[in-house]
């Protein structure tokens, strides 16, 4: 595992926004326990000597088995942590989690041939289609999920301390677990929370707290509002097979400027109908989706110092490194060089 340099040992004059956060990239779940230390609030150097295994036990991350084919990239600080998990095709993968933090899973893409998702105390789900689904695991609940991937999949795990919701009246009554549910409002707020965490701005704590309050309210409302259970997100959007072929094509052509006419052709729709249906299904325009997927790929490549930033830019279809750097900074809040510098 490549791990963040401990900024708490740096001279104050060299400190930057990374001192308030932790970051890691790993191909192995064996090292995930160490993540919690980086994601904890900054403390005096002498306090860092406290057993790291003890601290990690307080804030575990999702355990993934087998770990070898899985790529994980995490970043966060204080009460919040965001983790992107990339799963290859044709593997039987198992997730397990039980900790003192809330967990919200966002299934960005992927379909499983078979599998099951369960949380203690509620009925499990064997649904195969997972795109744009969410699973919420309250702190203390045991969560388990296994699936055999039918296509490459990407899941976002958002961890946040219950204390982050202390200002929300909805959080006082408690939040109930949910499996594979759809809610466009929760999805949108969670996506904003993920982006804010990854921006690594040291002055964004008030914004993160506000987003957590909104998220708690929306999760609570979703629990008690039966009208929102059958979400209309897919109404007027792309069918399951259309989303699958479009996503697969985009993934296979990240290094190219994908023509919207080509995507519309794959979905067997007119250009106007396709653009409208795509945004309805994914929440963002098709072009923005492609840029987003390019930046996620770039993040995983930047963690490998053996690959130059120029090569990454070229592999993603950027003729100039400066164009890639500008796009990456706009999407993440970091320059590629600064992002890579946080890794040893």
Short mmCIF file of C-alpha atoms in Angstrom, two decimals:
data_model
loop_
_atom_site.label_atom_id
_atom_site.label_comp_id
_atom_site.label_asym_id
_atom_site.label_seq_id
_atom_site.Cartn_x
_atom_site.Cartn_y
_atom_site.Cartn_z
CA UNK A 1 0.00 0.00 0.00
CA UNK A 2 1.10 3.53 -0.74
CA UNK A 3 0.30 5.71 2.21
CA UNK A 4 0.08 9.40 2.95
CA UNK A 5 3.13 11.03 4.51
CA UNK A 6 2.28 11.94 8.09
CA UNK A 7 1.91 15.74 7.85
CA UNK A 8 1.72 16.05 11.62
CA UNK A 9 5.51 15.69 11.72
CA UNK A 10 6.14 18.49 9.23
CA UNK A 11 7.23 21.98 10.27
CA UNK A 12 4.29 24.38 10.49
CA UNK A 13 5.60 26.42 7.60
CA UNK A 14 5.35 23.41 5.30
CA UNK A 15 1.84 22.45 6.25
CA UNK A 16 -0.85 22.54 3.60
CA UNK A 17 -4.39 21.38 3.27
CA UNK A 18 -3.22 17.76 3.37
CA UNK A 19 -2.48 18.18 7.09
CA UNK A 20 -6.20 18.09 7.73
CA UNK A 21 -6.87 14.91 5.85
CA UNK A 22 -5.73 11.38 5.05
CA UNK A 23 -5.34 9.65 1.73
CA UNK A 24 -4.44 6.17 0.63
CA UNK A 25 -4.52 3.89 -2.38
CA UNK A 26 -4.34 0.16 -2.06
CA UNK A 27 -4.88 -3.12 -3.86
CA UNK A 28 -5.23 -4.96 -0.56
CA UNK A 29 -7.84 -4.83 2.16
CA UNK A 30 -5.20 -6.01 4.63
CA UNK A 31 -4.04 -2.43 5.07
CA UNK A 32 -7.47 -0.82 5.27
CA UNK A 33 -7.46 -0.76 9.05
CA UNK A 34 -4.61 1.75 9.01
CA UNK A 35 -6.72 4.23 7.04
CA UNK A 36 -8.67 5.38 10.08
CA UNK A 37 -5.62 6.99 11.65
CA UNK A 38 -5.10 9.25 8.64
CA UNK A 39 -8.80 10.12 8.58
CA UNK A 40 -8.88 11.11 12.25
CA UNK A 41 -8.56 14.68 13.53
CA UNK A 42 -4.99 16.02 13.73
CA UNK A 43 -3.51 15.53 17.20
CA UNK A 44 -0.23 16.37 18.96
CA UNK A 45 2.68 14.16 17.93
CA UNK A 46 2.84 12.44 21.32
CA UNK A 47 -0.75 11.28 20.97
CA UNK A 48 0.07 9.62 17.66
CA UNK A 49 2.04 7.00 19.60
CA UNK A 50 -1.23 5.50 20.88
CA UNK A 51 -1.79 2.04 19.44
CA UNK A 52 -2.85 2.45 15.83
CA UNK A 53 -4.57 -0.91 15.86
CA UNK A 54 -6.77 0.32 18.73
CA UNK A 55 -7.73 3.45 16.82
CA UNK A 56 -8.37 1.49 13.65
CA UNK A 57 -10.69 -0.85 15.51
CA UNK A 58 -12.82 2.17 16.39
CA UNK A 59 -13.17 3.26 12.77
CA UNK A 60 -12.89 0.22 10.48
CA UNK A 61 -13.54 0.32 6.76
CA UNK A 62 -15.30 -2.22 4.59
CA UNK A 63 -13.46 -5.53 4.46
CA UNK A 64 -13.25 -6.89 0.91
CA UNK A 65 -12.50 -10.52 0.04
CA UNK A 66 -10.61 -11.44 -2.06
CA UNK A 67 -8.55 -8.27 -1.96
CA UNK A 68 -6.10 -8.92 -4.81
CA UNK A 69 -8.23 -7.95 -7.83
CA UNK A 70 -9.79 -4.93 -6.12
CA UNK A 71 -8.47 -1.36 -6.33
CA UNK A 72 -9.32 1.09 -3.54
CA UNK A 73 -8.71 4.81 -3.31
CA UNK A 74 -9.67 6.75 -0.19
CA UNK A 75 -9.45 10.31 1.01
CA UNK A 76 -10.88 12.20 3.97
CA UNK A 77 -10.46 13.88 7.35
CA UNK A 78 -12.15 14.53 10.66
CA UNK A 79 -15.69 13.08 10.54
CA UNK A 80 -15.76 12.22 6.87
CA UNK A 81 -14.11 9.71 4.55
CA UNK A 82 -14.77 8.84 0.90
CA UNK A 83 -13.57 5.65 -0.74
CA UNK A 84 -13.80 4.56 -4.37
CA UNK A 85 -13.69 0.82 -4.98
CA UNK A 86 -13.17 -0.65 -8.45
CA UNK A 87 -14.18 -4.27 -9.04
CA UNK A 88 -13.09 -6.32 -12.09
CA UNK A 89 -15.35 -8.53 -14.18
CA UNK A 90 -16.08 -12.15 -13.35
CA UNK A 91 -15.05 -12.23 -9.69
CA UNK A 92 -16.97 -13.29 -6.60
CA UNK A 93 -16.46 -10.38 -4.22
CA UNK A 94 -17.60 -10.10 -0.61
CA UNK A 95 -18.03 -6.91 1.47
CA UNK A 96 -18.28 -6.87 5.27
CA UNK A 97 -18.61 -3.93 7.63
CA UNK A 98 -19.57 -3.14 11.20
CA UNK A 99 -18.24 -0.04 12.90
CA UNK A 100 -18.86 3.12 14.89
CA UNK A 101 -19.44 5.20 11.75
CA UNK A 102 -22.40 5.33 9.40
CA UNK A 103 -21.79 3.82 5.96
CA UNK A 104 -23.52 4.88 2.76
CA UNK A 105 -22.77 2.87 -0.39
CA UNK A 106 -23.37 4.39 -3.81
CA UNK A 107 -23.37 1.85 -6.63
CA UNK A 108 -22.15 3.99 -9.53
CA UNK A 109 -22.13 1.24 -12.11
CA UNK A 110 -22.09 -2.51 -12.50
CA UNK A 111 -24.39 -5.52 -12.60
CA UNK A 112 -24.03 -8.78 -10.74
CA UNK A 113 -24.86 -12.22 -12.10
CA UNK A 114 -25.84 -13.33 -8.63
CA UNK A 115 -25.42 -12.16 -5.07
CA UNK A 116 -27.06 -10.97 -1.89
CA UNK A 117 -26.90 -7.86 0.30
CA UNK A 118 -27.87 -8.02 3.96
CA UNK A 119 -27.92 -5.85 7.09
CA UNK A 120 -28.76 -7.28 10.50
CA UNK A 121 -32.39 -6.76 11.40
CA UNK A 122 -33.89 -6.28 7.92
CA UNK A 123 -34.66 -8.45 4.89
CA UNK A 124 -31.82 -9.08 2.49
CA UNK A 125 -31.86 -8.26 -1.23
CA UNK A 126 -30.83 -10.39 -4.21
CA UNK A 127 -31.45 -7.71 -6.84
CA UNK A 128 -28.95 -7.92 -9.69
CA UNK A 129 -29.15 -4.42 -11.12
CA UNK A 130 -27.23 -2.05 -8.86
CA UNK A 131 -26.66 1.11 -10.93
CA UNK A 132 -27.72 4.23 -9.07
CA UNK A 133 -28.80 2.16 -6.06
CA UNK A 134 -27.87 3.04 -2.47
CA UNK A 135 -27.37 1.07 0.73
CA UNK A 136 -27.29 2.76 4.14
CA UNK A 137 -25.73 1.01 7.15
CA UNK A 138 -26.21 2.84 10.50
CA UNK A 139 -23.32 2.78 12.94
CA UNK A 140 -23.11 -0.50 14.82
CA UNK A 141 -25.09 -2.58 12.32
CA UNK A 142 -23.47 -5.58 10.63
CA UNK A 143 -23.45 -5.41 6.83
CA UNK A 144 -22.55 -8.16 4.39
CA UNK A 145 -22.72 -8.24 0.61
CA UNK A 146 -21.45 -10.67 -1.97
CA UNK A 147 -21.83 -10.70 -5.70
CA UNK A 148 -20.37 -12.17 -8.83
CA UNK A 149 -19.69 -9.28 -11.16
CA UNK A 150 -21.15 -9.44 -14.66
CA UNK A 151 -19.35 -6.24 -15.67
CA UNK A 152 -16.70 -3.99 -14.16
CA UNK A 153 -18.22 -2.19 -11.19
CA UNK A 154 -17.46 0.92 -9.19
CA UNK A 155 -18.80 1.57 -5.70
CA UNK A 156 -18.37 4.64 -3.51
CA UNK A 157 -18.31 4.14 0.25
CA UNK A 158 -18.98 7.23 2.36
CA UNK A 159 -18.13 6.92 6.05
CA UNK A 160 -19.21 9.60 8.48
CA UNK A 161 -19.23 9.81 12.24
CA UNK A 162 -22.66 10.12 13.88
CA UNK A 163 -21.29 13.30 15.47
CA UNK A 164 -21.33 14.85 12.00
CA UNK A 165 -25.14 14.72 12.15
CA UNK A 166 -25.45 16.15 15.65
CA UNK A 167 -26.97 19.40 14.40
CA UNK A 168 -29.75 17.63 12.55
CA UNK A 169 -33.03 17.11 14.37
CA UNK A 170 -33.67 14.07 12.18
CA UNK A 171 -30.55 12.34 13.49
CA UNK A 172 -31.84 12.42 17.07
CA UNK A 173 -34.56 9.90 16.30
CA UNK A 174 -32.08 7.57 14.66
CA UNK A 175 -31.69 6.42 11.07
CA UNK A 176 -32.85 3.04 9.87
CA UNK A 177 -30.88 0.70 7.57
CA UNK A 178 -31.82 0.53 3.88
CA UNK A 179 -30.71 -1.88 1.14
CA UNK A 180 -30.58 -1.23 -2.61
CA UNK A 181 -32.97 1.69 -2.56
CA UNK A 182 -33.27 4.50 -5.07
CA UNK A 183 -33.64 8.14 -4.08
CA UNK A 184 -32.43 10.90 -6.42
CA UNK A 185 -32.26 13.48 -3.61
CA UNK A 186 -30.12 11.27 -1.36
CA UNK A 187 -27.93 10.38 -4.35
CA UNK A 188 -27.41 14.01 -5.29
CA UNK A 189 -26.56 15.10 -1.75
CA UNK A 190 -24.22 12.13 -1.23
CA UNK A 191 -22.46 12.93 -4.50
CA UNK A 192 -21.96 16.52 -3.35
CA UNK A 193 -20.58 15.22 -0.04
CA UNK A 194 -18.13 12.95 -1.87
CA UNK A 195 -16.93 15.78 -4.08
CA UNK A 196 -16.55 18.14 -1.11
CA UNK A 197 -14.50 15.56 0.81
CA UNK A 198 -12.24 14.97 -2.17
CA UNK A 199 -11.74 18.69 -2.75
CA UNK A 200 -9.64 18.67 0.46
CA UNK A 201 -10.38 22.32 1.19
CA UNK A 202 -9.53 23.03 4.83
CA UNK A 203 -12.29 25.63 5.12
CA UNK A 204 -15.09 23.39 3.84
CA UNK A 205 -16.06 21.92 7.24
CA UNK A 206 -19.19 24.13 7.57
CA UNK A 207 -20.29 23.03 4.10
CA UNK A 208 -19.68 19.35 4.94
CA UNK A 209 -21.65 19.72 8.17
CA UNK A 210 -24.51 21.35 6.26
CA UNK A 211 -24.50 18.55 3.68
CA UNK A 212 -24.58 15.94 6.45
CA UNK A 213 -27.58 17.66 7.97
CA UNK A 214 -29.37 17.62 4.64
CA UNK A 215 -28.40 13.98 4.09
CA UNK A 216 -29.74 12.99 7.51
CA UNK A 217 -33.01 14.78 6.76
CA UNK A 218 -33.36 13.10 3.37
CA UNK A 219 -32.53 9.64 4.73
CA UNK A 220 -35.04 10.11 7.53
CA UNK A 221 -37.72 11.40 5.15
CA UNK A 222 -37.05 8.52 2.77
CA UNK A 223 -37.59 6.10 5.67
CA UNK A 224 -41.03 7.46 6.50
CA UNK A 225 -42.34 8.64 3.14
CA UNK A 226 -43.70 5.63 1.24
CA UNK A 227 -44.40 7.79 -1.79
CA UNK A 228 -40.65 8.15 -2.39
CA UNK A 229 -39.88 4.44 -2.22
CA UNK A 230 -40.68 3.71 -5.87
CA UNK A 231 -38.50 6.54 -7.16
CA UNK A 232 -39.28 8.04 -10.55
CA UNK A 233 -35.58 8.30 -11.43
CA UNK A 234 -35.86 5.76 -14.25
CA UNK A 235 -39.13 7.12 -15.61
CA UNK A 236 -38.27 8.65 -18.96
CA UNK A 237 -34.65 7.50 -18.60
CA UNK A 238 -32.63 4.78 -20.28
CA UNK A 239 -33.60 1.14 -20.00
CA UNK A 240 -31.26 -1.23 -18.19
CA UNK A 241 -29.74 -2.65 -21.38
CA UNK A 242 -29.24 0.86 -22.77
CA UNK A 243 -27.35 2.03 -19.67
CA UNK A 244 -25.22 -1.10 -19.78
CA UNK A 245 -24.11 -0.77 -23.41
CA UNK A 246 -23.48 2.97 -23.08
CA UNK A 247 -21.42 2.60 -19.88
CA UNK A 248 -19.39 -0.26 -21.35
CA UNK A 249 -18.63 1.78 -24.47
CA UNK A 250 -17.54 4.81 -22.46
CA UNK A 251 -15.28 2.65 -20.27
CA UNK A 252 -13.67 1.08 -23.35
CA UNK A 253 -13.04 4.49 -24.95
CA UNK A 254 -11.84 6.69 -22.08
CA UNK A 255 -8.94 7.78 -24.25
CA UNK A 256 -11.21 9.17 -26.93
CA UNK A 257 -13.74 11.94 -27.33
CA UNK A 258 -16.85 9.80 -27.50
CA UNK A 259 -19.38 11.07 -30.04
CA UNK A 260 -22.87 11.57 -28.62
CA UNK A 261 -24.31 10.36 -31.91
CA UNK A 262 -22.49 7.05 -31.41
CA UNK A 263 -23.92 6.65 -27.90
CA UNK A 264 -27.40 7.50 -29.16
CA UNK A 265 -26.96 4.92 -31.91
CA UNK A 266 -25.96 2.26 -29.37
CA UNK A 267 -29.06 3.09 -27.32
CA UNK A 268 -31.19 3.12 -30.51
CA UNK A 269 -32.51 6.60 -29.77
CA UNK A 270 -32.50 9.98 -31.47
CA UNK A 271 -29.79 12.33 -30.25
CA UNK A 272 -32.29 14.62 -28.50
CA UNK A 273 -34.09 11.74 -26.80
CA UNK A 274 -30.81 10.09 -25.79
CA UNK A 275 -29.37 13.25 -24.17
CA UNK A 276 -32.55 13.80 -22.19
CA UNK A 277 -32.85 10.14 -21.14
CA UNK A 278 -29.16 9.90 -20.19
CA UNK A 279 -29.35 12.91 -17.88
CA UNK A 280 -32.54 11.52 -16.36
CA UNK A 281 -30.82 8.21 -15.61
CA UNK A 282 -27.41 9.44 -14.48
CA UNK A 283 -28.16 12.92 -13.17
CA UNK A 284 -25.53 14.56 -15.38
CA UNK A 285 -25.07 15.04 -19.15
CA UNK A 286 -23.28 12.32 -21.12
CA UNK A 287 -20.20 14.48 -21.78
CA UNK A 288 -19.84 15.32 -18.09
CA UNK A 289 -20.19 11.64 -17.23
CA UNK A 290 -17.31 10.77 -19.54
CA UNK A 291 -15.11 13.45 -17.97
CA UNK A 292 -16.01 12.14 -14.52
CA UNK A 293 -15.03 8.59 -15.46
CA UNK A 294 -11.76 9.85 -16.97
CA UNK A 295 -10.86 11.62 -13.73
CA UNK A 296 -11.63 8.52 -11.65
CA UNK A 297 -9.30 6.53 -13.90
CA UNK A 298 -6.66 9.26 -13.64
CA UNK A 299 -6.76 9.13 -9.83
CA UNK A 300 -5.89 5.45 -9.77
CA UNK A 301 -3.08 5.99 -12.30
CA UNK A 302 -1.61 8.94 -10.43
CA UNK A 303 -1.04 6.72 -7.41
CA UNK A 304 1.54 4.81 -9.47
CA UNK A 305 4.69 6.94 -9.68
CA UNK A 306 6.08 4.69 -12.42
CA UNK A 307 3.59 6.29 -14.82
CA UNK A 308 4.28 9.88 -15.83
CA UNK A 309 1.57 12.52 -15.77
CA UNK A 310 2.18 13.09 -19.47
CA UNK A 311 1.54 9.42 -20.22
CA UNK A 312 -1.66 9.52 -18.19
CA UNK A 313 -2.82 12.59 -20.09
CA UNK A 314 -2.08 10.94 -23.44
CA UNK A 315 -3.82 7.70 -22.44
CA UNK A 316 -6.95 9.72 -21.71
CA UNK A 317 -6.89 11.48 -25.05
CA UNK A 318 -5.45 14.83 -23.99
CA UNK A 319 -3.02 16.22 -26.56
CA UNK A 320 -1.35 18.45 -23.95
CA UNK A 321 -0.56 17.82 -20.31
CA UNK A 322 -1.78 21.31 -19.44
CA UNK A 323 -5.26 20.49 -20.77
CA UNK A 324 -5.38 17.36 -18.63
CA UNK A 325 -4.12 19.25 -15.57
CA UNK A 326 -6.79 21.91 -16.03
CA UNK A 327 -9.56 19.33 -16.39
CA UNK A 328 -8.30 17.33 -13.39
CA UNK A 329 -8.10 20.41 -11.17
CA UNK A 330 -11.58 21.53 -12.21
CA UNK A 331 -13.00 18.10 -11.35
CA UNK A 332 -11.11 17.40 -8.11
CA UNK A 333 -9.73 20.68 -6.76
CA UNK A 334 -6.17 19.31 -7.04
CA UNK A 335 -3.52 19.55 -9.73
CA UNK A 336 -2.23 16.11 -10.81
CA UNK A 337 1.17 16.92 -9.30
CA UNK A 338 -0.29 17.93 -5.92
CA UNK A 339 -2.54 14.87 -5.89
CA UNK A 340 0.40 12.54 -6.57
CA UNK A 341 2.64 14.33 -4.05
CA UNK A 342 0.48 13.13 -1.17
CA UNK A 343 1.60 9.55 -1.75
CA UNK A 344 4.92 8.12 -0.70
#
